[in-house]
Short mmCIF file of C-alpha atoms in Angstrom, two decimals:
data_model
loop_
_atom_site.label_atom_id
_atom_site.label_comp_id
_atom_site.label_asym_id
_atom_site.label_seq_id
_atom_site.Cartn_x
_atom_site.Cartn_y
_atom_site.Cartn_z
CA UNK A 1 29.15 5.07 2.53
CA UNK A 2 27.49 4.28 -0.81
CA UNK A 3 23.74 3.60 -1.04
CA UNK A 4 24.47 0.02 -2.08
CA UNK A 5 26.52 -0.62 1.09
CA UNK A 6 23.72 0.47 3.44
CA UNK A 7 21.21 -2.25 4.30
CA UNK A 8 17.56 -1.21 4.67
CA UNK A 9 14.88 -3.31 6.34
CA UNK A 10 11.40 -3.75 4.89
CA UNK A 11 9.06 -5.14 7.55
CA UNK A 12 5.69 -6.26 6.23
CA UNK A 13 2.58 -6.52 8.37
CA UNK A 14 0.93 -9.45 6.61
CA UNK A 15 4.33 -10.79 5.50
CA UNK A 16 2.99 -14.08 4.13
CA UNK A 17 0.10 -12.53 2.22
CA UNK A 18 -0.13 -12.20 -1.55
CA UNK A 19 1.16 -8.62 -1.77
CA UNK A 20 4.16 -9.15 0.52
CA UNK A 21 5.07 -12.47 -1.10
CA UNK A 22 4.87 -10.94 -4.58
CA UNK A 23 6.95 -7.95 -3.50
CA UNK A 24 9.62 -10.12 -1.85
CA UNK A 25 9.87 -12.50 -4.81
CA UNK A 26 9.67 -9.65 -7.29
CA UNK A 27 12.44 -7.67 -5.64
CA UNK A 28 14.73 -10.69 -5.83
CA UNK A 29 13.81 -11.33 -9.47
CA UNK A 30 14.36 -7.73 -10.59
CA UNK A 31 17.59 -7.40 -8.59
CA UNK A 32 18.92 -10.56 -10.27
CA UNK A 33 17.96 -9.32 -13.73
CA UNK A 34 15.42 -12.11 -14.24
CA UNK A 35 12.57 -9.69 -14.99
CA UNK A 36 12.23 -5.99 -15.81
CA UNK A 37 10.97 -3.56 -13.17
CA UNK A 38 7.53 -3.03 -14.73
CA UNK A 39 5.32 -0.89 -12.49
CA UNK A 40 8.21 0.46 -10.38
CA UNK A 41 8.18 4.23 -10.80
CA UNK A 42 11.38 4.52 -8.74
CA UNK A 43 13.25 2.62 -11.46
CA UNK A 44 12.47 5.33 -14.06
CA UNK A 45 14.98 8.08 -15.00
CA UNK A 46 13.60 10.90 -12.78
CA UNK A 47 14.63 8.91 -9.69
CA UNK A 48 18.10 7.93 -10.84
CA UNK A 49 19.82 10.61 -8.75
CA UNK A 50 17.58 10.38 -5.67
CA UNK A 51 19.94 8.05 -3.82
CA UNK A 52 17.25 5.52 -3.05
CA UNK A 53 18.20 2.21 -1.42
CA UNK A 54 19.14 -0.32 -4.06
CA UNK A 55 16.97 -3.38 -4.49
CA UNK A 56 19.89 -5.60 -3.53
CA UNK A 57 20.24 -3.74 -0.20
CA UNK A 58 16.68 -4.47 0.98
CA UNK A 59 16.25 -7.03 3.76
CA UNK A 60 12.74 -8.44 4.27
CA UNK A 61 10.92 -9.60 7.37
CA UNK A 62 7.58 -9.06 9.04
CA UNK A 63 4.69 -10.15 11.20
CA UNK A 64 1.92 -12.54 10.24
CA UNK A 65 -0.67 -14.69 11.96
CA UNK A 66 -0.46 -17.56 9.45
CA UNK A 67 2.27 -20.17 9.17
CA UNK A 68 2.49 -21.01 5.46
CA UNK A 69 6.18 -20.56 4.49
CA UNK A 70 6.96 -17.96 1.84
CA UNK A 71 8.40 -20.47 -0.69
CA UNK A 72 5.17 -22.49 -0.55
CA UNK A 73 3.05 -19.32 -0.71
CA UNK A 74 4.98 -18.23 -3.79
CA UNK A 75 4.37 -21.61 -5.45
CA UNK A 76 0.64 -21.17 -4.89
CA UNK A 77 0.78 -17.71 -6.46
CA UNK A 78 2.65 -19.12 -9.46
CA UNK A 79 -0.02 -21.81 -9.86
CA UNK A 80 -2.63 -19.02 -9.88
CA UNK A 81 -0.74 -17.06 -12.54
CA UNK A 82 0.28 -14.21 -10.24
CA UNK A 83 4.00 -15.07 -10.34
CA UNK A 84 5.75 -16.35 -13.47
CA UNK A 85 6.15 -20.10 -13.75
CA UNK A 86 9.52 -21.12 -12.34
CA UNK A 87 10.14 -17.90 -10.40
CA UNK A 88 9.55 -19.41 -6.92
CA UNK A 89 12.31 -21.94 -7.62
CA UNK A 90 14.64 -19.27 -9.00
CA UNK A 91 14.35 -17.08 -5.87
CA UNK A 92 13.74 -19.84 -3.30
CA UNK A 93 16.82 -18.88 -1.29
CA UNK A 94 15.72 -15.25 -0.97
CA UNK A 95 12.19 -16.31 -0.01
CA UNK A 96 13.50 -18.72 2.63
CA UNK A 97 15.77 -16.03 4.09
CA UNK A 98 12.84 -13.61 4.34
CA UNK A 99 10.59 -16.29 5.82
CA UNK A 100 13.11 -16.89 8.59
CA UNK A 101 12.63 -13.24 9.59
CA UNK A 102 8.83 -13.46 9.98
CA UNK A 103 7.53 -13.35 13.55
CA UNK A 104 4.09 -14.28 14.95
CA UNK A 105 1.59 -11.43 14.79
CA UNK A 106 -1.54 -10.88 16.79
CA UNK A 107 -3.63 -10.66 18.72
CA UNK A 108 -4.84 -14.16 18.00
CA UNK A 109 -7.96 -15.65 19.62
CA UNK A 110 -7.26 -16.33 23.27
CA UNK A 111 -4.35 -13.86 23.44
CA UNK A 112 -4.60 -12.29 26.90
CA UNK A 113 -1.86 -9.67 26.42
CA UNK A 114 -2.80 -6.02 26.82
CA UNK A 115 -2.36 -3.47 24.03
CA UNK A 116 0.80 -2.20 25.72
CA UNK A 117 2.26 -5.70 25.97
CA UNK A 118 1.53 -6.40 22.31
CA UNK A 119 3.07 -3.10 21.20
CA UNK A 120 6.20 -3.79 23.22
CA UNK A 121 6.49 -7.31 21.80
CA UNK A 122 6.12 -6.11 18.22
CA UNK A 123 8.60 -3.26 18.79
CA UNK A 124 11.10 -5.74 20.26
CA UNK A 125 10.80 -7.88 17.11
CA UNK A 126 11.62 -4.81 15.00
CA UNK A 127 14.59 -3.85 17.14
CA UNK A 128 15.94 -7.40 17.03
CA UNK A 129 15.52 -7.52 13.23
CA UNK A 130 17.51 -4.33 12.77
CA UNK A 131 20.24 -5.31 15.20
CA UNK A 132 20.85 -8.82 13.85
CA UNK A 133 20.94 -7.67 10.22
CA UNK A 134 22.99 -4.51 10.73
CA UNK A 135 20.29 -2.31 9.23
CA UNK A 136 20.56 1.45 8.95
CA UNK A 137 16.77 1.70 9.24
CA UNK A 138 13.62 -0.38 8.85
CA UNK A 139 10.46 0.74 7.08
CA UNK A 140 7.26 -0.89 8.36
CA UNK A 141 4.55 -1.41 5.71
CA UNK A 142 1.05 -2.62 6.46
CA UNK A 143 -0.17 -4.89 3.64
CA UNK A 144 -2.45 -7.06 5.80
CA UNK A 145 -6.10 -7.72 5.02
CA UNK A 146 -8.48 -4.80 5.53
CA UNK A 147 -10.00 -4.64 9.01
CA UNK A 148 -13.35 -3.01 9.88
CA UNK A 149 -13.25 0.47 11.39
CA UNK A 150 -13.28 0.34 15.21
CA UNK A 151 -16.71 0.41 16.81
CA UNK A 152 -17.62 3.63 18.68
CA UNK A 153 -16.34 3.42 22.23
CA UNK A 154 -14.01 0.50 21.50
CA UNK A 155 -11.37 0.45 24.24
CA UNK A 156 -8.81 -1.80 22.54
CA UNK A 157 -6.72 -0.59 19.63
CA UNK A 158 -7.31 -2.39 16.32
CA UNK A 159 -4.48 -4.68 15.22
CA UNK A 160 -3.30 -2.23 12.54
CA UNK A 161 -2.85 0.47 15.18
CA UNK A 162 -0.93 -1.88 17.48
CA UNK A 163 1.58 -2.53 14.69
CA UNK A 164 1.73 1.18 13.81
CA UNK A 165 2.39 2.10 17.45
CA UNK A 166 5.13 -0.53 17.60
CA UNK A 167 6.78 0.95 14.50
CA UNK A 168 6.91 4.40 16.12
CA UNK A 169 8.21 2.95 19.39
CA UNK A 170 10.99 1.15 17.52
CA UNK A 171 11.90 4.33 15.62
CA UNK A 172 10.74 2.97 12.26
CA UNK A 173 9.08 4.96 9.46
CA UNK A 174 5.59 3.64 8.76
CA UNK A 175 3.45 3.16 5.63
CA UNK A 176 -0.19 2.09 5.67
CA UNK A 177 -0.99 0.52 2.28
CA UNK A 178 -4.41 -0.61 3.55
CA UNK A 179 -7.67 1.16 4.47
CA UNK A 180 -7.27 -0.02 8.07
CA UNK A 181 -6.93 2.50 10.91
CA UNK A 182 -3.17 2.37 11.46
CA UNK A 183 -1.90 5.70 12.80
CA UNK A 184 -5.22 7.47 12.25
CA UNK A 185 -6.67 7.02 15.70
CA UNK A 186 -6.94 9.61 18.48
CA UNK A 187 -5.17 7.19 20.80
CA UNK A 188 -1.93 7.62 18.79
CA UNK A 189 -2.25 11.34 18.08
CA UNK A 190 0.44 12.38 20.58
CA UNK A 191 2.78 9.55 19.61
CA UNK A 192 2.51 10.50 15.92
CA UNK A 193 3.08 14.19 16.62
CA UNK A 194 6.19 13.52 18.69
CA UNK A 195 7.75 10.61 16.82
CA UNK A 196 10.02 12.61 14.49
CA UNK A 197 9.55 9.96 11.78
CA UNK A 198 8.23 10.11 8.22
CA UNK A 199 5.00 8.24 7.57
CA UNK A 200 2.62 7.81 4.65
CA UNK A 201 -0.78 6.37 3.82
CA UNK A 202 -3.52 5.31 3.48
CA UNK A 203 -4.88 2.58 1.14
CA UNK A 204 -2.83 1.81 -1.95
CA UNK A 205 -4.22 3.00 -5.27
CA UNK A 206 -3.81 0.07 -7.65
CA UNK A 207 -6.75 -0.40 -10.04
CA UNK A 208 -10.26 0.98 -10.06
CA UNK A 209 -9.40 4.07 -8.03
CA UNK A 210 -6.29 4.68 -10.12
CA UNK A 211 -8.55 4.92 -13.16
CA UNK A 212 -11.01 7.14 -11.29
CA UNK A 213 -8.24 9.58 -10.37
CA UNK A 214 -7.46 9.93 -14.09
CA UNK A 215 -11.03 10.13 -15.43
CA UNK A 216 -12.58 12.42 -12.80
CA UNK A 217 -10.31 15.40 -13.65
CA UNK A 218 -11.20 14.93 -17.33
CA UNK A 219 -14.87 15.57 -16.59
CA UNK A 220 -14.01 18.64 -14.49
CA UNK A 221 -11.64 20.08 -17.08
CA UNK A 222 -14.12 19.56 -19.90
CA UNK A 223 -16.99 21.05 -17.83
CA UNK A 224 -19.06 17.86 -18.10
CA UNK A 225 -21.25 17.45 -14.99
CA UNK A 226 -21.17 13.94 -13.52
CA UNK A 227 -24.61 12.83 -12.31
CA UNK A 228 -23.76 9.37 -11.01
CA UNK A 229 -20.71 7.11 -10.68
CA UNK A 230 -21.34 3.50 -9.70
CA UNK A 231 -18.98 0.56 -9.51
CA UNK A 232 -18.78 -3.17 -8.89
CA UNK A 233 -15.79 -5.26 -7.85
CA UNK A 234 -15.55 -9.03 -8.23
CA UNK A 235 -12.58 -10.49 -6.42
CA UNK A 236 -11.41 -13.63 -4.69
CA UNK A 237 -8.39 -14.60 -2.63
CA UNK A 238 -7.75 -13.17 0.82
CA UNK A 239 -9.07 -9.74 -0.16
CA UNK A 240 -12.36 -11.15 -1.35
CA UNK A 241 -12.86 -13.04 1.91
CA UNK A 242 -11.85 -10.06 4.07
CA UNK A 243 -14.04 -7.60 2.17
CA UNK A 244 -17.06 -9.87 2.44
CA UNK A 245 -17.28 -8.31 5.92
CA UNK A 246 -19.51 -5.23 5.51
CA UNK A 247 -17.37 -3.26 7.93
CA UNK A 248 -14.17 -3.97 6.01
CA UNK A 249 -15.91 -3.21 2.70
CA UNK A 250 -17.10 0.14 4.06
CA UNK A 251 -13.54 1.04 5.07
CA UNK A 252 -12.30 0.11 1.60
CA UNK A 253 -15.00 2.05 -0.25
CA UNK A 254 -14.41 5.24 1.74
CA UNK A 255 -11.14 5.82 -0.13
CA UNK A 256 -12.69 5.10 -3.52
CA UNK A 257 -15.45 7.63 -2.85
CA UNK A 258 -13.06 10.25 -1.47
CA UNK A 259 -11.18 10.45 -4.78
CA UNK A 260 -14.41 11.40 -6.59
CA UNK A 261 -15.60 13.86 -3.96
CA UNK A 262 -12.22 15.61 -3.77
CA UNK A 263 -11.88 15.90 -7.54
CA UNK A 264 -15.46 16.61 -8.60
CA UNK A 265 -16.27 18.84 -5.64
CA UNK A 266 -19.40 16.78 -4.96
CA UNK A 267 -20.17 13.19 -4.04
CA UNK A 268 -22.08 11.88 -7.09
CA UNK A 269 -24.89 9.37 -6.78
CA UNK A 270 -23.89 5.72 -6.84
CA UNK A 271 -21.97 3.23 -4.75
CA UNK A 272 -19.22 0.65 -5.11
CA UNK A 273 -20.29 -2.95 -4.49
CA UNK A 274 -17.73 -5.62 -3.62
CA UNK A 275 -18.56 -9.28 -4.25
CA UNK A 276 -16.43 -12.17 -3.04
CA UNK A 277 -15.92 -14.71 -5.86
CA UNK A 278 -13.43 -17.29 -4.51
CA UNK A 279 -12.98 -18.90 -7.94
CA UNK A 280 -11.21 -15.73 -9.16
CA UNK A 281 -8.30 -16.26 -6.77
CA UNK A 282 -6.01 -13.23 -6.76
CA UNK A 283 -7.60 -11.73 -9.88
CA UNK A 284 -10.15 -8.94 -9.90
CA UNK A 285 -12.69 -7.43 -12.30
CA UNK A 286 -13.94 -3.90 -11.66
CA UNK A 287 -16.71 -2.17 -13.60
CA UNK A 288 -17.57 1.54 -13.48
CA UNK A 289 -20.73 3.15 -14.87
CA UNK A 290 -20.48 6.95 -15.19
CA UNK A 291 -23.55 9.01 -16.09
CA UNK A 292 -22.82 12.59 -17.16
CA UNK A 293 -24.41 15.54 -18.98
CA UNK A 294 -23.22 16.94 -22.27
CA UNK A 295 -24.07 20.16 -24.13
CA UNK A 296 -27.74 21.18 -23.80
CA UNK A 297 -28.30 18.44 -21.25
CA UNK A 298 -27.57 15.52 -23.56
CA UNK A 299 -27.45 12.40 -21.35
CA UNK A 300 -24.29 10.34 -21.85
CA UNK A 301 -22.63 7.31 -20.27
CA UNK A 302 -19.06 6.07 -20.01
CA UNK A 303 -18.42 2.48 -18.89
CA UNK A 304 -15.04 1.01 -18.01
CA UNK A 305 -13.81 -2.50 -17.24
CA UNK A 306 -10.60 -3.17 -15.32
CA UNK A 307 -9.27 -6.70 -15.05
CA UNK A 308 -6.05 -7.36 -13.23
CA UNK A 309 -4.18 -8.89 -10.34
CA UNK A 310 -4.08 -6.64 -7.29
CA UNK A 311 -0.96 -8.31 -5.89
CA UNK A 312 1.01 -7.74 -9.10
CA UNK A 313 -0.24 -4.14 -9.24
CA UNK A 314 0.48 -3.44 -5.58
CA UNK A 315 3.90 -5.09 -5.19
CA UNK A 316 5.94 -2.59 -7.27
CA UNK A 317 4.21 0.32 -5.49
CA UNK A 318 5.10 -1.17 -2.11
CA UNK A 319 8.73 -1.46 -3.16
CA UNK A 320 8.66 2.14 -4.42
CA UNK A 321 7.25 3.37 -1.12
CA UNK A 322 9.76 1.43 0.96
CA UNK A 323 12.64 3.02 -0.95
CA UNK A 324 11.19 6.54 -0.97
CA UNK A 325 10.31 6.59 2.73
CA UNK A 326 13.65 5.05 3.70
CA UNK A 327 15.43 7.82 1.80
CA UNK A 328 13.15 10.45 3.36
CA UNK A 329 14.14 9.12 6.79
CA UNK A 330 17.81 9.25 5.84
CA UNK A 331 17.33 12.89 4.76
CA UNK A 332 15.81 13.74 8.14
CA UNK A 333 12.27 14.37 6.87
CA UNK A 334 9.53 13.92 9.45
CA UNK A 335 5.75 13.77 9.67
CA UNK A 336 3.22 12.90 6.96
CA UNK A 337 4.39 12.84 3.34
CA UNK A 338 1.64 14.27 1.11
CA UNK A 339 4.17 14.13 -1.74
CA UNK A 340 3.43 10.40 -1.91
CA UNK A 341 -0.28 10.88 -2.60
CA UNK A 342 0.36 9.38 -6.04
CA UNK A 343 0.29 5.97 -4.37
CA UNK A 344 -2.80 6.30 -2.14
CA UNK A 345 -6.58 6.53 -2.28
CA UNK A 346 -6.69 8.41 1.02
CA UNK A 347 -3.39 10.31 1.18
CA UNK A 348 -2.04 12.72 3.77
CA UNK A 349 -3.22 15.81 1.90
CA UNK A 350 -2.15 17.14 -1.47
CA UNK A 351 -3.97 17.07 -4.82
CA UNK A 352 -6.44 14.33 -5.82
CA UNK A 353 -5.77 14.15 -9.57
CA UNK A 354 -3.15 11.59 -10.61
CA UNK A 355 -1.18 13.92 -12.92
CA UNK A 356 -0.83 16.56 -10.19
CA UNK A 357 0.17 13.86 -7.72
CA UNK A 358 2.79 12.61 -10.16
CA UNK A 359 4.27 16.09 -10.54
CA UNK A 360 4.45 16.37 -6.73
CA UNK A 361 6.24 13.02 -6.66
CA UNK A 362 8.80 14.21 -9.20
CA UNK A 363 9.45 17.29 -7.08
CA UNK A 364 9.91 15.00 -4.09
CA UNK A 365 12.47 12.98 -6.08
CA UNK A 366 14.50 16.17 -6.48
CA UNK A 367 14.23 16.85 -2.73
CA UNK A 368 15.75 13.45 -2.02
CA UNK A 369 18.90 14.15 -4.01
CA UNK A 370 22.17 15.13 -2.38
CA UNK A 371 24.62 13.52 -0.02
CA UNK A 372 22.51 13.84 3.14
#
């Protein structure tokens, strides 16, 4: 059977959020030839023979705790400049079809179900989605708002881990595009080890950390000691509100700091500050201030400014990952996929520098070739 004849499910946790809505609308637009596939690495020549699922074969669904329909959410994103004007109308049918596949998430306030009951309910939603749509496989991708790390001694699993456990129980490959706990909890250690499924994460690398993973190796390779690396993020939208929680912000910053520590070999002075600015909507400004030493101790500074839309940066990466992990599952690959570190701040091993991660990704593209 050809790759185009096989239908692949993409199940978003946070299916009505900005990233999932942008990815769903964007997939439809690119598949219809309305827009080029800017930002999609899997649409570049090195992946042409990797037998990835076609964009037209992807079927979208997901869990969410909010009720705003995808067509209306897409209109709001177009008003904010995230989606092109007129695109929500052009792909309204595809958005409505995906919205019909979104199921209530949880736990919501007052939900008395146990962790096991929630996991079973979420897994049943996944099984039903695959069965009704005749899917060969479904890839579960967490793109929900960042949650704080669990408190020490917490007996209940965090929501991200409930969804991750449900994915494994339903036999679905799993991707954590957020800094939330997901599979990385001792409570799921045995389930992860025995699942026989590919999985990847954590925390998508879209803007400030992407730049850090390029600049940090430059300082190492040029033997320029970094004394301090500080940053500030101004952002609005759902991310800004979620990261106003100090616990969620700490989870987010851990990945940003890991990139520097892994590449430089030390954790330089300085922190990343995240400020919620609701007026910015889905747009973000990130500043970095890098203090380093030159020859004979000359004190120097490099400053960078990154302005962009996280949803538009993240959506093509999410589509890439869905296709790559689906193909890895088809090939019978199991366990963590460090080859996909190119996409993550906190990957499952592998190099930290972006160029080395890209080369590993190209090697992975070759691995995915072939009939099986």
